Coordinates of C-alpha atoms and ligand atoms in Angstrom, one line a residue:
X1 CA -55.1 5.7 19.1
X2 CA -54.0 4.6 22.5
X3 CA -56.3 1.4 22.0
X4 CA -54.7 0.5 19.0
X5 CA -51.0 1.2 20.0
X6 CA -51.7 -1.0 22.9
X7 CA -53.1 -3.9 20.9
X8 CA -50.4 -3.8 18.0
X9 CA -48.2 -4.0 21.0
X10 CA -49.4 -6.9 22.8
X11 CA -50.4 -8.3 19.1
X12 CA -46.2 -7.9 18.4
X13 CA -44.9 -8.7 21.5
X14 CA -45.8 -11.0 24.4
X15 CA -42.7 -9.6 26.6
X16 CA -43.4 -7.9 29.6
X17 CA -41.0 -4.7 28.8
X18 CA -43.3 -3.9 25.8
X19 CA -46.7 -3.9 28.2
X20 CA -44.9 -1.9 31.2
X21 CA -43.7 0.7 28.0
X22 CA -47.2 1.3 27.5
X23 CA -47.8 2.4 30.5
X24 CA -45.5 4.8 30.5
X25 CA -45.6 8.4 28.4
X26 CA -43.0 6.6 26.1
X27 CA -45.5 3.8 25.2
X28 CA -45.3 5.6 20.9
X29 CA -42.2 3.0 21.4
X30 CA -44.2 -0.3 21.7
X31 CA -44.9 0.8 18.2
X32 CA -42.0 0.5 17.1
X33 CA -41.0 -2.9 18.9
X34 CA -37.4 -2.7 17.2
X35 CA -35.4 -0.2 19.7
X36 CA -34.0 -2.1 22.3
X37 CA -30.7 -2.8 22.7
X38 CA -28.6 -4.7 20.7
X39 CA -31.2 -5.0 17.8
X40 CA -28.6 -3.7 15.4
X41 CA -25.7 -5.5 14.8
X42 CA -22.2 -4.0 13.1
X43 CA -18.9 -5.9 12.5
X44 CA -16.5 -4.7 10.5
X45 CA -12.6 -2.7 10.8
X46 CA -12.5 -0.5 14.0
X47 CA -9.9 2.5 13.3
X48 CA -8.8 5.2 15.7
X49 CA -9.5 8.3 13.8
X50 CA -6.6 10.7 15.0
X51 CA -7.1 14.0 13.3
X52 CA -4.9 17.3 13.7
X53 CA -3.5 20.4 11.8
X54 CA -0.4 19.8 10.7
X55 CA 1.8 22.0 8.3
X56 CA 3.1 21.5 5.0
X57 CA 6.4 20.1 6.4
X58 CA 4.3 17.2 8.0
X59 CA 3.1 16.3 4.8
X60 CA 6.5 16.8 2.9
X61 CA 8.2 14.4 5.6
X62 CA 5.7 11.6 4.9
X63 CA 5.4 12.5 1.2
X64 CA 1.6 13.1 1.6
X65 CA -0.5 14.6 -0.7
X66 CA -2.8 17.8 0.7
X67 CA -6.5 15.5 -0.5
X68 CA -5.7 12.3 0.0
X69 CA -6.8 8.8 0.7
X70 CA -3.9 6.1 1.1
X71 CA -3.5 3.2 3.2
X72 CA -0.3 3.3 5.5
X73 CA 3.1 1.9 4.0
X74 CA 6.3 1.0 5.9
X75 CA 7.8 4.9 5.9
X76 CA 4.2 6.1 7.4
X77 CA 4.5 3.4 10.2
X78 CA 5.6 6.6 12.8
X79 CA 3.6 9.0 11.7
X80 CA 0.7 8.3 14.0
X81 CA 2.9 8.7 17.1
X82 CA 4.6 11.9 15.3
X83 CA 1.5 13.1 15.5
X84 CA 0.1 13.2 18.2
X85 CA 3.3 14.0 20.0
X86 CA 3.5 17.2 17.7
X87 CA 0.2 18.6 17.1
X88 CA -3.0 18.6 18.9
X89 CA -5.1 15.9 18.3
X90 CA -8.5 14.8 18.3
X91 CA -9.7 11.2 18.4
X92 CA -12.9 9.8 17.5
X93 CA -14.1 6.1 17.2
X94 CA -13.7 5.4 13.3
X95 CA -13.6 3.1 10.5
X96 CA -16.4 2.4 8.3
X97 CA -18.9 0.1 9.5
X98 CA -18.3 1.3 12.9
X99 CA -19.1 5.1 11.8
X100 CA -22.3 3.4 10.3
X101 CA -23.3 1.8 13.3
X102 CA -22.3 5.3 15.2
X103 CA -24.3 6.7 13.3
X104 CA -27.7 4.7 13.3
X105 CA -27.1 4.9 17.1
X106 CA -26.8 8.8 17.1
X107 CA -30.1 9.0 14.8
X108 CA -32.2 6.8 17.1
X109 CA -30.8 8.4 20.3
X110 CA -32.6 6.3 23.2
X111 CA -32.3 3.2 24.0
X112 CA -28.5 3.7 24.5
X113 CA -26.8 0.0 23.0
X114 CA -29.2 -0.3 20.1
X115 CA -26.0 -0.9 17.7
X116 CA -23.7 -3.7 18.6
X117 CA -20.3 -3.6 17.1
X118 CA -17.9 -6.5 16.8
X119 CA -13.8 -5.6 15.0
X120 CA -10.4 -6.5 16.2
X121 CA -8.1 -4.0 17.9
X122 CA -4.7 -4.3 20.1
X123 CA -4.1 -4.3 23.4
X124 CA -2.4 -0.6 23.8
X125 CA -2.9 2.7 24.3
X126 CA -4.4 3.5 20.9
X127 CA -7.0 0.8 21.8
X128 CA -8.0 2.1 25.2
X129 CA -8.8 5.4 23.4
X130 CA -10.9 3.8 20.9
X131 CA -13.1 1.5 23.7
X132 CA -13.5 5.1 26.0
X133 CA -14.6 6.7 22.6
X134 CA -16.7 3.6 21.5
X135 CA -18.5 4.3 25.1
X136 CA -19.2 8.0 24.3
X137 CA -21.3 6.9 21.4
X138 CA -23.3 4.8 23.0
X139 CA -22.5 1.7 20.8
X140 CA -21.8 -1.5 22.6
X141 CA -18.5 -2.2 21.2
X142 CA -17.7 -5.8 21.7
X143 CA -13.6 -5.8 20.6
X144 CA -11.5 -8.9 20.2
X145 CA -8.4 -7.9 21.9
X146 CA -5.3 -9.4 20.5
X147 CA -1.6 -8.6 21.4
X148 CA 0.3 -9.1 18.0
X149 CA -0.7 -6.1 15.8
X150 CA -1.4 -2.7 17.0
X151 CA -4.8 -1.0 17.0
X152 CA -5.5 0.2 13.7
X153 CA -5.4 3.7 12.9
X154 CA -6.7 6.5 10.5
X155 CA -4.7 9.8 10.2
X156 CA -6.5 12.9 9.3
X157 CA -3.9 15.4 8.2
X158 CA -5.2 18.6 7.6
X159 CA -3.5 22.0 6.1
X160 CA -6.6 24.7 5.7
X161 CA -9.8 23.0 3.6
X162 CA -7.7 19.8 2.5
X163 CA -7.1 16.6 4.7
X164 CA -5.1 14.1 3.5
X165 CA -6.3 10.2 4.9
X166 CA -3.8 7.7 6.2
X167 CA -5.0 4.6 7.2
X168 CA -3.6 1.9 9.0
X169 CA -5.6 -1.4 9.1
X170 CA -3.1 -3.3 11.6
X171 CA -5.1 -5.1 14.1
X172 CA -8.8 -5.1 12.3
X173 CA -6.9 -7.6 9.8
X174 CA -6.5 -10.0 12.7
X175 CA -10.2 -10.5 13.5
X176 CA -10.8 -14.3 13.8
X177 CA -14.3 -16.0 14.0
X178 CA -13.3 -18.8 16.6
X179 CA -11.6 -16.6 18.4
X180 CA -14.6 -14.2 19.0
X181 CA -17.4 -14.7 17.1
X182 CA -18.0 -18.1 18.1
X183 CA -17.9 -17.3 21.2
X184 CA -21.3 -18.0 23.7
X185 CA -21.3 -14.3 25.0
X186 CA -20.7 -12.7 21.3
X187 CA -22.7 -15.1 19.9
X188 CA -25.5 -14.2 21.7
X189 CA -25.6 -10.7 21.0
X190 CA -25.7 -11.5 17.1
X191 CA -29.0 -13.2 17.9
X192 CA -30.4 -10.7 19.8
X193 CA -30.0 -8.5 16.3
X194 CA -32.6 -8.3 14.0
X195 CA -30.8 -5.8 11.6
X196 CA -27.1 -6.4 10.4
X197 CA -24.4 -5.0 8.6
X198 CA -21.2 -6.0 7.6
X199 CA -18.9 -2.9 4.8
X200 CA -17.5 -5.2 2.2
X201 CA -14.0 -4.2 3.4
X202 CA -14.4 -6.7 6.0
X203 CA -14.8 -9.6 3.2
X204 CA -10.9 -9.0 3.0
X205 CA -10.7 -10.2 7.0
X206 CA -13.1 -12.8 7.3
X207 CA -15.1 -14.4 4.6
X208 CA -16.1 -16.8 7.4
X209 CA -17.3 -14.2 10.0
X210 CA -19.8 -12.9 7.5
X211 CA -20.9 -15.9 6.2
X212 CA -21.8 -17.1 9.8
X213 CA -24.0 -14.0 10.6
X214 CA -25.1 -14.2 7.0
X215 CA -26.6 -17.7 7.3
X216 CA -28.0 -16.6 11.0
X217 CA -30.4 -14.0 9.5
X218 CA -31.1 -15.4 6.6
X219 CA -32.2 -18.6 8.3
X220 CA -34.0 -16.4 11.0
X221 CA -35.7 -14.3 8.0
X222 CA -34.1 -11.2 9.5
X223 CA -32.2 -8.5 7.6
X224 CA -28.2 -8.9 6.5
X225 CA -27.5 -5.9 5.0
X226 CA -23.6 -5.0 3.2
X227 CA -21.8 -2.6 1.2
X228 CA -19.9 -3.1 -2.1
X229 CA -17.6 -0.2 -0.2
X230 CA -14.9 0.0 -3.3
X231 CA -14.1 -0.9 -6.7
X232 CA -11.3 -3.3 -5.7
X233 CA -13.9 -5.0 -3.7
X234 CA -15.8 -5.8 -6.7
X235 CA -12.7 -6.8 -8.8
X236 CA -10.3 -8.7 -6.1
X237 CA -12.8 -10.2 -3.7
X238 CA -15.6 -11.0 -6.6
X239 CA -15.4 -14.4 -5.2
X240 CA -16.1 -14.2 -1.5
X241 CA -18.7 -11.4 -2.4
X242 CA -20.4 -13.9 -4.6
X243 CA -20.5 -16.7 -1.9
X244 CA -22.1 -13.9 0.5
X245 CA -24.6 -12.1 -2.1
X246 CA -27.3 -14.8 -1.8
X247 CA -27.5 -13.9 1.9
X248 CA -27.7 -9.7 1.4
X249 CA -31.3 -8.5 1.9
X250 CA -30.1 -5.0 1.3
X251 CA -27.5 -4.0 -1.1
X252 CA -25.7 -0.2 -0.8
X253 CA -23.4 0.9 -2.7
X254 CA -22.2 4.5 -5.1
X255 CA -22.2 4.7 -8.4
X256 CA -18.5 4.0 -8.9
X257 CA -18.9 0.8 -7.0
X258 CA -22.3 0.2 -8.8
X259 CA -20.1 0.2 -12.4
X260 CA -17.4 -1.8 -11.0
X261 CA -19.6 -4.2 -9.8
X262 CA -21.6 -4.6 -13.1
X263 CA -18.4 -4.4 -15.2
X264 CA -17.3 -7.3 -13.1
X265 CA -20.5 -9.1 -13.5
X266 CA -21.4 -8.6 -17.4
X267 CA -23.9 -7.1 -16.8
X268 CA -23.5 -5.0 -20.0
X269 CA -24.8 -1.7 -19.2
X270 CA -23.7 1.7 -17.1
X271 CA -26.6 2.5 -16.4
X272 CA -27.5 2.8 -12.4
X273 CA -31.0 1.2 -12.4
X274 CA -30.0 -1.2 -15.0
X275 CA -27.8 -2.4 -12.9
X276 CA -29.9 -2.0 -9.7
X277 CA -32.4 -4.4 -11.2
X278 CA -29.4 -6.6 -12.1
X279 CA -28.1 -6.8 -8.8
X280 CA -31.4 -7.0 -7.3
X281 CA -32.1 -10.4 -9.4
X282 CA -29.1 -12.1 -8.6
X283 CA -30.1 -15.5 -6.7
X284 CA -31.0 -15.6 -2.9
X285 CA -31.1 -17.6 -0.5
X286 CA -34.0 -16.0 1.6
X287 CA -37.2 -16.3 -0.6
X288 CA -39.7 -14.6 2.1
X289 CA -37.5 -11.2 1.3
X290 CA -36.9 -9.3 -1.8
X291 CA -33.2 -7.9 -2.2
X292 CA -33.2 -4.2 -2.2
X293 CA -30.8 -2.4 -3.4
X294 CA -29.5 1.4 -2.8
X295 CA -27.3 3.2 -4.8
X296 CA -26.3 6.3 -3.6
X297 CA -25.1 9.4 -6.5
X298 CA -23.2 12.1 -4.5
X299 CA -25.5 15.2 -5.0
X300 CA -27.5 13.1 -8.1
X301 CA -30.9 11.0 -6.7
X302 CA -30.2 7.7 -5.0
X303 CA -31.1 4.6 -7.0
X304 CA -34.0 2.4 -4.8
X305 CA -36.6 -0.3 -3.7
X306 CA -38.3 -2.9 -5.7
X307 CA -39.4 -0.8 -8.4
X308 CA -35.9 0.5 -8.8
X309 CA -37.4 4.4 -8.1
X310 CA -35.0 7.6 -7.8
X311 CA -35.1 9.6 -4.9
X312 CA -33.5 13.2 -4.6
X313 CA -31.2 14.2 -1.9
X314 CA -31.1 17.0 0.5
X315 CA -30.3 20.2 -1.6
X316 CA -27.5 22.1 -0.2
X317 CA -25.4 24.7 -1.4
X318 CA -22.0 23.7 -2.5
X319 CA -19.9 26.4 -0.2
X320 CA -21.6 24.6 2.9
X321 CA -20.1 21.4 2.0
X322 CA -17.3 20.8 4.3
X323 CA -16.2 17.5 3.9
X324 CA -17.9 14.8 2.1
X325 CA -15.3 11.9 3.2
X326 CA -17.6 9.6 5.4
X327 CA -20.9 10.9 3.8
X328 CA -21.2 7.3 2.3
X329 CA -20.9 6.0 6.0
X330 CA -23.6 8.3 7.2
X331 CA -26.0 7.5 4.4
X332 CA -25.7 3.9 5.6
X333 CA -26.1 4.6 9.1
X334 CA -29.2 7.1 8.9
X335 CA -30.5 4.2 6.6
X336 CA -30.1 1.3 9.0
X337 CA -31.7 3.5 11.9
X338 CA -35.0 3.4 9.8
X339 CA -34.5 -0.1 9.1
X340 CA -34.0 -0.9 12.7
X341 CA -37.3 1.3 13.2
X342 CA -39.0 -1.1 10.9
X343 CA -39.6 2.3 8.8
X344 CA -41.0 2.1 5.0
X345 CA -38.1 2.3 2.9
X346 CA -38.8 6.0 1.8
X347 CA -38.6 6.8 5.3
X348 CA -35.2 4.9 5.1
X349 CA -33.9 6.9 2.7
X350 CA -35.1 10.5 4.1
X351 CA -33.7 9.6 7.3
X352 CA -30.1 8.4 5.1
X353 CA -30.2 11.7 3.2
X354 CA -31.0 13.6 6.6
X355 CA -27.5 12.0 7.9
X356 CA -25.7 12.2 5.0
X357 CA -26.6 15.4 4.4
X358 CA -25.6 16.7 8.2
X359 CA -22.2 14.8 8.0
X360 CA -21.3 16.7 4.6
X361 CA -21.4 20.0 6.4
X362 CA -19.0 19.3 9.1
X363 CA -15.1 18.0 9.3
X364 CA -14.8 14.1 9.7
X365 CA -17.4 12.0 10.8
X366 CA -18.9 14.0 13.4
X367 CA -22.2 15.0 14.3
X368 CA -24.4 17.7 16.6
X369 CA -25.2 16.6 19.7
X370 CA -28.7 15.6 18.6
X371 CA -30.2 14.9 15.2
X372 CA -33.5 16.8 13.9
X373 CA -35.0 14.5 11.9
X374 CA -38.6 13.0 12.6
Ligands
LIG401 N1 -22.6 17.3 -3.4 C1 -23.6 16.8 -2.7 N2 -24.7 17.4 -2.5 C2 -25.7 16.9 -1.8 N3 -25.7 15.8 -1.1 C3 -24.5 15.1 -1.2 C4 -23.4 15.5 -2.0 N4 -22.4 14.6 -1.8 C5 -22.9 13.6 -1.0 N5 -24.2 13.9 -0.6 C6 -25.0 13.1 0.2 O1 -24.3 11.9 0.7 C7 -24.8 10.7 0.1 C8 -23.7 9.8 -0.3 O2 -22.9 10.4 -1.2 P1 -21.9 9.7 -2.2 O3 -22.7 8.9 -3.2 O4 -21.0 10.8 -2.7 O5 -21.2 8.7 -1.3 P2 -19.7 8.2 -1.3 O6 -19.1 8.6 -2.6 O7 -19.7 6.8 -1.0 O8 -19.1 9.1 -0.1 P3 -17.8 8.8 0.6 O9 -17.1 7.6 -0.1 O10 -17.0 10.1 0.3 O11 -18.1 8.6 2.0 C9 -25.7 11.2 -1.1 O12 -26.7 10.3 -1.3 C10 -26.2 12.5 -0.5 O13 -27.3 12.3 0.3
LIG402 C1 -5.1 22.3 -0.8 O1 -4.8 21.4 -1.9 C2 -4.8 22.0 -3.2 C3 -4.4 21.0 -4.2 O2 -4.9 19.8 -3.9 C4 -3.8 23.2 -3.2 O3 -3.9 23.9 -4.4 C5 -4.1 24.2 -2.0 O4 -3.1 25.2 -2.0 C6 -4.1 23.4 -0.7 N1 -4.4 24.3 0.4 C7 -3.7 24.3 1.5 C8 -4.2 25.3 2.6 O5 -2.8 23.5 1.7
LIG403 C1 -17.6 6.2 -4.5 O1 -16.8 5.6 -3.6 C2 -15.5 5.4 -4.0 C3 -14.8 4.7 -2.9 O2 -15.3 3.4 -2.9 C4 -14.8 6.7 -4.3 O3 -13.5 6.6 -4.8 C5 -15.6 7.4 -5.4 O4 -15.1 8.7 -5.6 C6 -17.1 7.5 -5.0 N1 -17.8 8.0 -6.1 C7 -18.5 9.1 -6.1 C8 -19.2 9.4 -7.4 O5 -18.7 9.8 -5.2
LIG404 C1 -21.4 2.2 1.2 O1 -22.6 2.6 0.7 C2 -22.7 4.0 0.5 C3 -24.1 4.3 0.1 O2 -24.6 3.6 -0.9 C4 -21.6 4.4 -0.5 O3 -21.8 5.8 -0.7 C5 -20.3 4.2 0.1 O4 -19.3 4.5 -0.7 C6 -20.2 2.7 0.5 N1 -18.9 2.4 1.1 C7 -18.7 2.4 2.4 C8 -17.3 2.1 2.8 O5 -19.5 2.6 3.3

């Protein structure tokens, strides 16, 4: 076994790091060629997740609803300082791509740096939170710092089992290609990727962004990977998702987006794997890949591969379900770490329900210290 593990190795690898792993008890890694840093490859909205107990009077003052997803108006605009001046808070790197990329980090554990993360933040207080709890994930968070919109924010407001979501998008609207992106340094940690993935919330930031690492993996046959993330995705950005959907190698989304999607798209039918095939045939750019898409069905089986095949979830019993918000997120991120593992895509999927399935049972988008998942 040794033999062959050594000779896959040299066979997929002529770098010296991959022999001198051999050689070492860790050598099962050389397998595996994919986990070194940087080889996933996140950009998206980073939020500072700022989550406390509050009580009902909180939520009266900010007319908030006890379960409740909104994004941050004028009359919220000082309720993330109220906050944390008046309750104890907790903080946690956040926004969707980023928890994704969190996540796939957490799964795979070691190397530390295997997800790279690119998103726009301010230059203040909230900001140096967010880059110290960045660091304590172990995902090499590559911010562009600007000073004309504060970092964005996401309030978790919680009275007993209900949390009510406000989110504040502020300075991840402001990311700007030329400004970052292009740059030689951040440049070349997109093409030290080999896995990416982009939520489509950030197609309401920058179209061009995407397109650019789009184009660079679909040139360099390697994966691009997005998310339909919302209905109003589908409807009010159809275009820019359209100019990016030749370039998506894998396609996620749940089955509310799924519908959206197809109603947008004529596709004429509800139905999940109707649509997945669908979806899956739209053109593409990349001929040497196959698009695959995953559509994920709460506690239903998730929608997959190039058959279009169903595949159950974890079972769990309902009173152990804490919190699904960020379940989605985690799905993704358990998925990309099999992806990055070059994994078979049923391994993919375990390892997504695995995460998804861990994240459901605890508040926010947090996770034990280490995964058990093999
Ligand atoms: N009730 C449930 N029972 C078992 N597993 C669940 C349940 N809800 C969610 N999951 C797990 O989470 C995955 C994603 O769930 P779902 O399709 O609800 O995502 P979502 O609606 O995008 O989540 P969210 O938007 O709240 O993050 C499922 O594929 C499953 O693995
Ligand atoms: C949670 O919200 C529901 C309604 O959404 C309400 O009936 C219940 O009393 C709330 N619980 C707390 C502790 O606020
Ligand atoms: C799918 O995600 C959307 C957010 O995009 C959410 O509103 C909806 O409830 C989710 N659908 C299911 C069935 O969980
Ligand atoms: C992304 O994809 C997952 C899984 O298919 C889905 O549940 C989720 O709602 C999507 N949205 C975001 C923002 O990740």
């Amino acid at each position: 076994v040794l033999w062959r593990l050594f000779a896959a190795c040299l066979l997929a690898s002529q770098d010296q790091k991959c022999l001198s792993k051999t050689v070492q008890p860790c050598g099962w890694l050389c397998a595996h060629k994919a986990e070194t840093a940087n080889s996933l490859f996140g950009m998206g909205n980073p939020l500072l997740d700022i989550s406390a107990v509050v009580d009902k009077d909180f939520l009266d003052k900010y007319s908030l609803k006890p379960n409740d997803q909104i994004l941050a108006e004028d009359k919220h605009k000082a309720l993330f300082d109220e906050l944390v001046k008046k309750f104890k808070v907790e903080y946690h790197a956040g926004g969707a791509t980023q928890n994704s990329i969190k996540i796939a980090q957490w799964m795979i554990q070691e190397p530390h740096n295997v997800g790279t993360f690119f998103g726009c933040i301010g230059k203040d207080k909230f900001g140096e939170i967010l880059k110290q709890k960045a660091k304590e994930t172990h995902v090499d968070a590559h911010y562009y710092e600007q000073d004309e919109e504060p970092t964005g924010t996401c309030a978790a407001c919680i009275t007993g089992d209900n949390r009510s979501l406000v989110a504040n998008l502020a300075a991840a609207n402001c990311y700007k290609k030329e400004k970052h992106l292009d740059l030689e340094e951040n440049w070349k940690l997109v093409e030290k990727a080999r896995v990416y993935y982009i939520a489509g919330f950030f197609l309401t930031v920058s179209v061009e962004s995407i397109l650019k690492v789009a184009k660079h993996a679909s040139e360099n046959n390697k994966l691009f990977c997005m998310n339909l993330s919302a209905p109003f995705i589908c409807q009010f950005f159809k275009d820019s998702l359209m100019q990016v959907m030749p370039y998506i190698d894998v396609l996620f989304g749940n089955e509310t987006e799924a519908t959206a999607f197809a109603k947008e798209q004529d596709f004429e039918t509800e139905d999940i794997q109707e649509i997945a095939k669908k979806a899956q045939a739209l053109p593409k750019v990349n001929k040497k890949r196959q698009r695959i898409v995953v559509f994920t069905q709460g506690k239903d089986d998730t929608v997959m591969g190039d058959k279009i095949e169903t595949f159950p979830v974890l079972k769990i019993d309902p009173k152990d379900i804490v919190d699904t918000n960020g379940a989605g997120d985690a799905f993704v991120g358990g998925f990309l770490s099999g992806l990055v593992q070059e994994k078979p895509l049923d391994q993919c999927v375990k390892a997504a329900h695995y995460s998804a399935n861990v994240i459901i049972r605890r508040a926010g988008c947090t996770f034990p210290e280490k995964p058990d998942f093999k």
